[in-house]
Tab-separated table of C-alpha atoms in Angstrom:
chain	number	residue	atom	x	y	z
A	120	MET	CA	91.051	90.877	117.203
A	121	ARG	CA	92.247	93.729	115.771
A	122	GLY	CA	94.599	94.290	112.580
A	123	VAL	CA	93.731	91.411	110.378
A	124	LYS	CA	96.681	90.848	108.028
A	125	PRO	CA	95.695	90.134	104.470
A	126	VAL	CA	97.723	86.865	104.147
A	127	LEU	CA	96.311	85.433	107.230
A	128	ALA	CA	92.780	86.498	105.816
A	129	ALA	CA	93.038	84.003	103.106
A	130	VAL	CA	93.592	81.294	105.595
A	131	CYS	CA	90.741	82.327	107.714
A	132	VAL	CA	88.010	82.946	105.019
A	133	THR	CA	85.638	80.206	106.548
A	134	ALA	CA	86.361	81.041	110.079
A	135	LEU	CA	83.370	81.240	112.573
A	136	ALA	CA	81.912	84.723	111.806
A	137	ALA	CA	82.368	85.867	115.291
A	138	LEU	CA	86.025	84.852	115.369
A	139	SER	CA	88.170	87.340	113.344
A	140	ALA	CA	90.938	85.647	114.910
A	141	CYS	CA	93.500	86.164	112.082
A	142	GLY	CA	95.346	89.096	112.946
A	143	SER	CA	97.354	90.945	115.847
A	144	GLY	CA	96.077	93.120	118.940
A	145	GLY	CA	94.369	92.709	121.903
A	146	GLY	CA	91.058	90.468	122.555
A	147	GLY	CA	87.737	91.061	124.110
A	148	ASP	CA	85.708	94.275	123.764
A	149	ALA	CA	88.102	97.187	123.761
A	150	GLY	CA	85.389	100.031	124.433
A	151	ALA	CA	86.863	102.708	126.233
A	152	LYS	CA	89.372	100.684	128.046
A	153	ALA	CA	93.051	101.154	127.924
A	154	LYS	CA	94.931	99.047	125.556
A	155	PRO	CA	96.577	96.179	127.433
A	156	GLY	CA	100.162	97.082	128.057
A	157	ALA	CA	99.667	100.594	126.791
A	158	ASN	CA	102.490	101.968	128.942
A	159	LEU	CA	105.077	99.266	127.632
A	160	THR	CA	107.710	100.805	125.230
A	161	GLY	CA	110.239	99.437	122.700
A	162	PRO	CA	109.638	97.018	120.039
A	163	ASP	CA	106.924	94.572	120.366
A	164	VAL	CA	107.639	90.691	120.684
A	165	LYS	CA	105.502	88.777	118.246
A	166	VAL	CA	104.341	85.157	118.771
A	167	MET	CA	101.774	83.070	116.818
A	168	THR	CA	99.010	80.723	117.987
A	169	TRP	CA	97.086	78.521	115.604
A	170	SER	CA	94.116	75.915	116.144
A	171	GLU	CA	91.220	74.330	114.029
A	172	TRP	CA	87.673	75.588	114.080
A	173	ASN	CA	84.938	75.546	111.764
A	174	THR	CA	85.724	72.064	110.262
A	175	GLN	CA	83.721	69.068	109.892
A	176	ALA	CA	84.823	67.202	112.991
A	177	ILE	CA	87.928	68.383	115.115
A	178	ASN	CA	87.207	72.057	116.439
A	179	TYR	CA	88.997	73.957	119.212
A	180	PRO	CA	87.684	77.469	118.530
A	181	GLY	CA	88.546	78.805	122.177
A	182	ILE	CA	92.245	78.274	121.710
A	183	PRO	CA	92.717	81.788	119.925
A	184	TYR	CA	90.470	83.570	122.241
A	185	ALA	CA	92.218	81.885	125.330
A	186	ALA	CA	95.740	82.919	124.034
A	187	GLN	CA	94.445	86.624	123.363
A	188	VAL	CA	93.427	86.617	127.140
A	189	ALA	CA	96.655	85.275	128.132
A	190	ALA	CA	98.593	88.100	126.027
A	191	ASP	CA	96.486	90.733	127.421
A	192	TYR	CA	97.172	89.773	130.886
A	193	VAL	CA	101.077	89.703	130.244
A	194	ASN	CA	100.871	93.040	128.796
A	195	ASP	CA	99.182	94.439	131.779
A	196	HIS	CA	101.594	92.470	134.132
A	197	GLY	CA	105.019	93.869	132.732
A	198	GLY	CA	104.919	92.421	129.123
A	199	ILE	CA	108.325	90.545	128.056
A	200	ASN	CA	110.962	92.465	129.840
A	201	GLY	CA	109.074	95.571	129.522
A	202	HIS	CA	107.981	94.996	125.663
A	203	ARG	CA	104.451	94.635	124.348
A	204	ILE	CA	103.672	90.938	123.241
A	205	VAL	CA	101.681	90.709	120.215
A	206	LEU	CA	99.846	87.712	119.204
A	207	GLU	CA	98.655	86.723	115.581
A	208	THR	CA	96.567	83.741	115.086
A	209	CYS	CA	95.746	81.242	112.270
A	210	ASN	CA	93.028	78.751	111.438
A	211	ALA	CA	94.423	75.665	110.287
A	212	GLN	CA	90.897	74.427	109.411
A	213	GLY	CA	91.694	70.693	109.541
A	214	ASP	CA	93.749	70.836	106.256
A	215	PRO	CA	97.508	70.042	106.056
A	216	ASN	CA	98.044	72.864	103.390
A	217	ARG	CA	96.393	75.461	105.643
A	218	ALA	CA	98.585	74.308	108.635
A	219	GLU	CA	101.730	74.749	106.623
A	220	GLN	CA	100.603	77.874	105.556
A	221	CYS	CA	100.159	79.067	109.440
A	222	ALA	CA	103.765	77.876	109.867
A	223	ARG	CA	104.969	79.971	107.080
A	224	GLN	CA	103.130	83.147	108.165
A	225	ALA	CA	104.732	82.694	111.602
A	226	VAL	CA	108.080	82.689	109.716
A	227	SER	CA	107.146	85.837	107.534
A	228	SER	CA	105.803	87.617	110.496
A	229	LYS	CA	108.922	87.198	112.464
A	230	ALA	CA	107.366	85.295	115.157
A	231	VAL	CA	109.801	84.463	118.028
A	232	ALA	CA	107.629	81.544	119.274
A	233	VAL	CA	104.650	79.684	118.473
A	234	LEU	CA	102.547	79.275	121.761
A	235	GLY	CA	99.793	76.946	122.901
A	236	SER	CA	98.786	75.614	119.659
A	237	PHE	CA	96.858	72.800	117.886
A	238	THR	CA	96.782	71.180	114.723
A	239	GLN	CA	96.437	67.496	113.538
A	240	PHE	CA	99.175	68.377	111.150
A	241	GLY	CA	102.550	68.978	112.967
A	242	ASN	CA	104.220	66.850	110.523
A	243	ARG	CA	103.801	69.998	108.096
A	244	THR	CA	104.514	72.720	110.557
A	245	VAL	CA	107.391	71.263	112.598
A	246	PRO	CA	109.823	71.153	109.336
A	247	VAL	CA	109.063	74.956	108.605
A	248	LEU	CA	109.548	76.099	112.065
A	249	GLU	CA	112.615	73.974	112.614
A	250	GLN	CA	114.380	75.661	109.598
A	251	ALA	CA	113.525	79.143	110.995
A	252	HIS	CA	114.738	78.399	114.471
A	253	ILE	CA	111.060	79.035	115.850
A	254	PRO	CA	110.243	77.153	119.065
A	255	MET	CA	106.846	75.691	119.675
A	256	ILE	CA	106.044	75.980	123.308
A	257	GLY	CA	102.874	74.415	124.831
A	258	LEU	CA	101.750	72.747	121.441
A	259	THR	CA	99.332	69.745	121.626
A	260	PRO	CA	101.633	66.951	120.471
A	261	LEU	CA	99.783	64.531	117.880
A	262	THR	CA	102.469	63.773	115.144
A	263	ALA	CA	105.958	62.391	115.517
A	264	PRO	CA	108.172	65.482	114.660
A	265	GLU	CA	106.240	67.245	117.756
A	266	TYR	CA	107.482	64.341	119.885
A	267	THR	CA	111.015	64.365	118.845
A	268	SER	CA	111.741	67.674	117.529
A	269	GLU	CA	114.355	69.866	119.884
A	270	TRP	CA	112.427	72.847	118.784
A	271	SER	CA	109.199	71.189	120.389
A	272	PHE	CA	108.363	72.144	123.875
A	273	PRO	CA	105.347	70.525	125.160
A	274	ILE	CA	104.095	71.194	128.719
A	275	SER	CA	102.006	68.110	128.614
A	276	GLY	CA	102.336	64.382	127.527
A	277	GLY	CA	99.898	65.047	124.573
A	278	SER	CA	97.880	62.264	123.429
A	279	TYR	CA	100.011	59.597	124.487
A	280	ALA	CA	99.527	60.661	128.168
A	281	ASN	CA	95.956	61.362	127.774
A	282	THR	CA	95.265	57.650	126.236
A	283	ALA	CA	97.497	55.940	128.642
A	284	GLY	CA	95.806	57.975	131.453
A	285	GLU	CA	92.317	56.802	130.039
A	286	ALA	CA	93.661	52.949	130.347
A	287	GLN	CA	94.691	53.680	134.077
A	288	ARG	CA	91.506	55.087	134.785
A	289	ALA	CA	89.553	52.331	133.413
A	290	VAL	CA	91.758	49.767	135.315
A	291	ASP	CA	90.935	51.609	138.719
A	292	ALA	CA	87.404	51.728	137.848
A	293	GLY	CA	87.461	47.869	137.516
A	294	CYS	CA	86.570	47.757	133.941
A	295	LYS	CA	86.716	44.354	132.620
A	296	GLN	CA	86.097	45.376	128.829
A	297	VAL	CA	86.608	48.822	127.106
A	298	ALA	CA	85.415	49.592	123.853
A	299	VAL	CA	87.327	52.643	122.556
A	300	ALA	CA	85.355	55.214	120.086
A	301	GLN	CA	87.870	57.176	118.103
A	302	ALA	CA	87.470	59.834	115.312
A	303	ASP	CA	88.333	58.253	111.937
A	304	ASN	CA	91.643	59.910	111.275
A	305	PRO	CA	95.659	58.705	111.716
A	306	ALA	CA	96.303	60.858	114.932
A	307	ALA	CA	93.256	58.906	116.532
A	308	ASP	CA	94.729	55.655	115.281
A	309	ALA	CA	97.782	56.164	116.903
A	310	ALA	CA	96.261	57.340	120.180
A	311	THR	CA	94.079	54.261	120.318
A	312	ASN	CA	97.164	51.916	119.850
A	313	THR	CA	98.609	53.654	122.802
A	314	PHE	CA	95.447	52.893	124.840
A	315	LYS	CA	95.759	49.276	123.889
A	316	LEU	CA	99.552	49.256	124.889
A	317	ALA	CA	98.799	50.725	128.132
A	318	ALA	CA	95.653	48.289	128.817
A	319	ALA	CA	97.871	45.368	128.077
A	320	THR	CA	100.090	46.221	130.670
A	321	HIS	CA	97.148	45.376	133.159
A	322	ASN	CA	95.493	42.577	130.871
A	323	LEU	CA	92.599	44.853	130.121
A	324	LYS	CA	90.469	43.801	127.360
A	325	VAL	CA	89.808	46.263	124.495
A	326	VAL	CA	87.276	46.399	121.862
A	327	GLY	CA	87.693	48.641	118.913
A	328	PRO	CA	88.845	50.858	117.720
A	329	ILE	CA	85.174	51.741	116.947
A	330	ARG	CA	85.514	54.398	114.058
A	331	LEU	CA	83.487	57.638	114.288
A	332	PRO	CA	83.123	59.316	110.726
A	333	LEU	CA	83.774	62.812	110.617
A	334	THR	CA	80.888	64.009	108.872
A	335	ALA	CA	78.168	61.752	110.797
A	336	THR	CA	75.443	63.409	112.787
A	337	ASP	CA	74.447	60.107	114.632
A	338	PHE	CA	76.249	57.083	115.892
A	339	ALA	CA	73.825	54.680	116.627
A	340	PRO	CA	75.569	52.140	114.448
A	341	GLN	CA	78.888	52.651	116.424
A	342	VAL	CA	76.984	52.771	119.928
A	343	ALA	CA	75.761	49.073	119.078
A	344	GLN	CA	79.274	47.874	118.628
A	345	THR	CA	79.830	48.780	122.116
A	346	ARG	CA	77.431	46.484	123.769
A	347	GLY	CA	79.056	43.892	125.776
A	348	SER	CA	81.604	46.082	127.171
A	349	ASP	CA	81.045	47.598	130.493
A	350	CYS	CA	83.061	50.743	129.819
A	351	VAL	CA	83.483	53.069	126.713
A	352	ALA	CA	86.506	55.395	126.128
A	353	PHE	CA	86.871	58.126	123.882
A	354	VAL	CA	89.711	59.347	121.441
A	355	THR	CA	88.086	62.275	119.668
A	356	ALA	CA	87.130	65.764	120.092
A	357	PRO	CA	84.055	67.251	121.934
A	358	GLY	CA	81.727	67.492	119.050
A	359	GLN	CA	81.965	63.914	118.397
A	360	VAL	CA	81.792	62.960	121.860
A	361	ALA	CA	78.489	64.674	122.189
A	362	ILE	CA	76.992	63.001	119.262
A	363	PHE	CA	77.898	59.834	120.370
A	364	LEU	CA	76.369	60.328	124.155
A	365	LYS	CA	73.233	61.367	122.534
A	366	SER	CA	73.278	58.167	120.497
A	367	LEU	CA	74.241	56.238	123.606
A	368	ALA	CA	71.005	57.782	125.450
A	369	GLN	CA	68.687	56.529	122.799
A	370	SER	CA	70.097	53.157	123.189
A	371	GLY	CA	69.331	52.606	126.651
A	372	GLU	CA	73.086	51.210	127.348
A	373	LYS	CA	74.648	52.625	130.354
A	374	PRO	CA	78.326	51.782	130.250
A	375	LYS	CA	80.735	53.562	132.636
A	376	LEU	CA	82.434	56.498	130.334
A	377	ILE	CA	85.951	57.422	130.348
A	378	ASN	CA	87.277	60.441	128.553
A	379	PHE	CA	90.226	62.731	128.625
A	380	VAL	CA	89.422	66.707	129.213
A	381	GLY	CA	90.458	67.558	125.829
A	382	GLY	CA	87.336	65.743	124.611
A	383	ILE	CA	84.928	67.578	126.780
A	384	ASP	CA	83.155	70.954	126.437
A	385	ASP	CA	80.040	72.503	127.633
A	386	THR	CA	77.925	70.645	125.022
A	387	VAL	CA	79.225	67.313	126.364
A	388	LEU	CA	78.617	68.299	129.892
A	389	ASN	CA	75.050	69.781	129.807
A	390	LYS	CA	73.607	69.513	126.634
A	391	THR	CA	73.393	65.489	126.492
A	392	GLY	CA	70.736	64.773	128.578
A	393	GLY	CA	73.005	64.182	131.742
A	394	VAL	CA	74.486	61.115	130.091
A	395	ALA	CA	78.060	62.507	130.993
A	396	GLU	CA	77.072	62.723	134.751
A	397	GLY	CA	79.674	60.337	136.329
A	398	MET	CA	82.005	60.241	133.533
A	399	LEU	CA	85.844	59.510	134.612
A	400	THR	CA	88.258	62.042	133.125
A	401	ASP	CA	92.055	62.506	132.947
A	402	GLY	CA	93.638	65.771	132.095
A	403	TRP	CA	96.935	67.372	131.829
A	404	TYR	CA	96.314	69.635	134.669
A	405	PRO	CA	93.989	69.780	137.759
A	406	PRO	CA	90.461	70.923	136.831
A	407	THR	CA	89.911	74.403	135.980
A	408	THR	CA	87.589	74.217	138.882
A	409	SER	CA	90.437	74.102	141.169
A	410	PRO	CA	91.749	77.123	143.137
A	411	LEU	CA	95.232	76.969	140.957
A	412	TRP	CA	93.420	78.333	138.142
A	413	LYS	CA	91.616	81.401	139.764
A	414	GLY	CA	94.151	83.850	137.840
A	415	TYR	CA	93.073	82.428	134.456
A	416	ARG	CA	89.510	82.502	135.483
A	417	ASP	CA	89.847	86.111	136.511
A	418	ALA	CA	91.764	86.933	133.412
A	419	ILE	CA	88.912	85.847	131.203
A	420	ASP	CA	86.297	87.955	133.249
A	421	THR	CA	88.802	90.735	132.627
A	422	TYR	CA	89.817	90.590	129.016
A	423	ALA	CA	87.731	88.119	127.073
A	424	GLY	CA	84.523	90.602	126.710
A	425	SER	CA	81.756	89.188	124.617
A	426	HIS	CA	84.169	86.096	123.807
A	427	LYS	CA	83.737	84.744	127.293
A	428	LYS	CA	81.420	82.525	126.139
A	429	ASP	CA	83.886	81.150	123.583
A	430	ILE	CA	86.383	79.900	126.092
A	431	ALA	CA	85.375	76.647	127.627
A	432	LEU	CA	86.953	76.274	130.936
A	433	VAL	CA	86.865	72.712	131.026
A	434	SER	CA	89.032	72.707	127.920
A	435	ASP	CA	92.801	71.581	128.334
A	436	GLN	CA	93.437	73.124	125.148
A	437	ASN	CA	92.205	76.430	126.183
A	438	SER	CA	94.169	76.399	129.597
A	439	THR	CA	97.259	75.305	128.002
A	440	ALA	CA	97.310	78.387	125.683
A	441	TRP	CA	96.804	80.502	129.072
A	442	LEU	CA	99.670	78.439	130.782
A	443	THR	CA	102.016	78.610	127.845
A	444	PHE	CA	102.068	82.480	127.961
A	445	GLN	CA	102.772	82.461	131.516
A	446	ILE	CA	105.668	80.160	130.873
A	447	PHE	CA	107.164	82.241	128.022
A	448	GLN	CA	107.094	85.159	130.287
A	449	LYS	CA	109.002	83.197	132.867
A	450	VAL	CA	111.475	81.852	130.643
A	451	THR	CA	112.157	85.037	128.733
A	452	LYS	CA	112.906	87.107	131.922
A	453	GLY	CA	116.065	89.044	131.750
A	454	LEU	CA	117.040	87.830	128.097
A	455	SER	CA	118.847	90.721	126.432
A	456	ALA	CA	117.096	89.855	123.195
A	457	VAL	CA	114.206	87.843	122.530
A	458	THR	CA	114.544	85.601	119.514
A	459	GLY	CA	113.893	82.162	118.440
A	460	ASP	CA	117.308	81.186	119.269
A	461	THR	CA	117.577	82.727	122.666
A	462	VAL	CA	114.112	81.472	123.951
A	463	ALA	CA	114.838	77.833	122.679
A	464	ASP	CA	118.390	78.419	124.729
A	465	ALA	CA	116.666	79.420	127.721
A	466	LEU	CA	114.128	76.559	127.525
A	467	ARG	CA	116.928	74.051	127.096
A	468	ARG	CA	118.573	75.485	130.166
A	469	THR	CA	115.387	75.150	132.328
A	470	THR	CA	115.608	72.208	134.872
A	471	ALA	CA	112.768	72.966	137.213
A	472	LEU	CA	110.221	75.339	135.929
A	473	ASP	CA	107.452	75.780	138.558
A	474	THR	CA	103.868	76.245	137.115
A	475	GLY	CA	102.360	76.788	140.428
A	476	GLY	CA	101.204	73.099	140.934
A	477	LEU	CA	99.493	73.094	137.687
A	478	THR	CA	102.186	70.357	136.366
A	479	PRO	CA	105.004	68.806	138.070
A	480	PRO	CA	108.203	71.038	137.811
A	481	LEU	CA	109.395	71.132	133.860
A	482	ASN	CA	112.768	70.107	132.813
A	483	TRP	CA	113.691	70.541	129.202
A	484	SER	CA	117.409	70.089	129.814
A	485	LYS	CA	117.452	66.589	129.102
A	486	PRO	CA	115.021	64.104	127.172
A	487	GLY	CA	111.990	62.931	128.877
A	488	PRO	CA	111.514	59.414	130.658
A	489	ILE	CA	110.191	57.807	127.241
A	490	SER	CA	112.774	57.261	124.738
A	491	SER	CA	110.502	57.041	121.747
A	492	ILE	CA	109.071	60.432	122.373
A	493	PRO	CA	112.051	62.157	123.809
A	494	ARG	CA	110.389	65.887	123.950
A	495	ILE	CA	107.758	64.551	126.379
A	496	VAL	CA	109.162	65.744	130.009
A	497	ASN	CA	105.570	65.616	131.578
A	498	ALA	CA	104.073	62.022	131.371
A	499	THR	CA	101.644	62.576	133.844
A	500	VAL	CA	97.665	63.275	134.118
A	501	PHE	CA	95.295	64.423	136.697
A	502	PRO	CA	92.337	62.501	137.775
A	503	GLY	CA	88.743	63.936	137.525
A	504	LYS	CA	85.045	63.350	137.110
A	505	VAL	CA	81.861	64.877	135.805
A	506	GLU	CA	79.854	66.160	138.918
A	507	ASP	CA	76.795	68.328	138.804
A	508	GLY	CA	77.981	69.128	135.174
A	509	LYS	CA	81.393	70.206	135.870
A	510	VAL	CA	84.778	68.167	135.862
A	511	VAL	CA	86.105	68.279	139.631
A	512	ALA	CA	89.133	66.566	141.063
A	513	ASP	CA	88.964	62.745	141.710
A	514	GLY	CA	92.197	62.553	143.649
A	515	LYS	CA	95.009	64.632	144.948
A	516	GLU	CA	98.036	63.659	142.963
A	517	PHE	CA	99.222	63.238	139.291
A	518	ILE	CA	99.273	60.001	137.748
A	519	GLN	CA	102.719	59.080	136.223
A	520	VAL	CA	101.778	57.088	132.944
A	521	ALA	CA	105.325	56.899	131.881
A	522	PRO	CA	105.500	53.126	132.835
A	523	LEU	CA	102.642	52.336	130.993
A	524	LEU	CA	104.430	53.525	127.859
A	525	ARG	CA	107.693	52.044	128.112
A	526	ASP	CA	107.142	49.570	125.231
A	527	LEU	CA	105.955	52.684	122.873
A	528	ARG	CA	107.596	52.588	119.483
């Protein structure tokens, strides 16, 4: 990505060598092609996206690439009311101080919104953005402020919906006892507690959490703790899931596997000896193999260039980045001025935003259905399964998980 700014370069010094995702401008391989949105005029509309990559455990390196593809697509389809959208990206590096620095960069760069981002440390980014009146749209909510701040506009139910959905999938699959393998961090602790809460509504027995050390390269001891459970559910990122599956294959154990789509990538699907085949999944959206995602897949082909390989199609986090830019273009349509305040006001007036079937209609004009996490207006998941190395639909309807979370505190 072009135009790396010195302040962000300090944040991204240890980023993936191939991912110079710390500046503004178009993605992919420019070559002789016209710059996306070259005919747009007037002041640019600046936005920001951040993620975590090149860390010891929790990595979503595809988010900035997917976001740049989305920005390029928007610019080639009218921009933001005729103005070019300019994306800056930042690597939070799995570090709370870095995450806060990303938020402060959004402020100093005068970003009007933060779109489709992921960090484990929303408790450090949200206060900075709140004070600057910068809305966060399509974030992956993990910490309390992201679920409660009036400047937070998730389009999914975050980890709460994912883990409640996993519990429902386990019940529907006939599991008697589920071992929960989770990342050894506080965000995963909270998610596992949610799994237990949802499981309790069905009297489903839960073993764990089985903690996965963030720096381990073998999970044989953790796999051993799952013996006696007919199902294993995951609350961690794809890298740890892949390590676990390899250790599971060596053990000879064959429990039914349940995972959220954000915990799956190509390594999990196709580089673990076929262990993932038959895994039950729940995602925030229908699988990206669905015709509903054709625009996203086509945009990757058009704009990603040599970085196409870096955008895992299966990832909910990557597809969230794409969808968030689509939503941003819709919500800002017709605004006389695009600022943090006007964007937030437009979102708060939104009562039934149509995402083309990728989510139920979104309504940010009132709190969501779960009182303790009022910013979650979409508490649904979509059922899937791993078949022939891909995540495909395992049903036709969204699963409403709000009833499983009625006692969430």
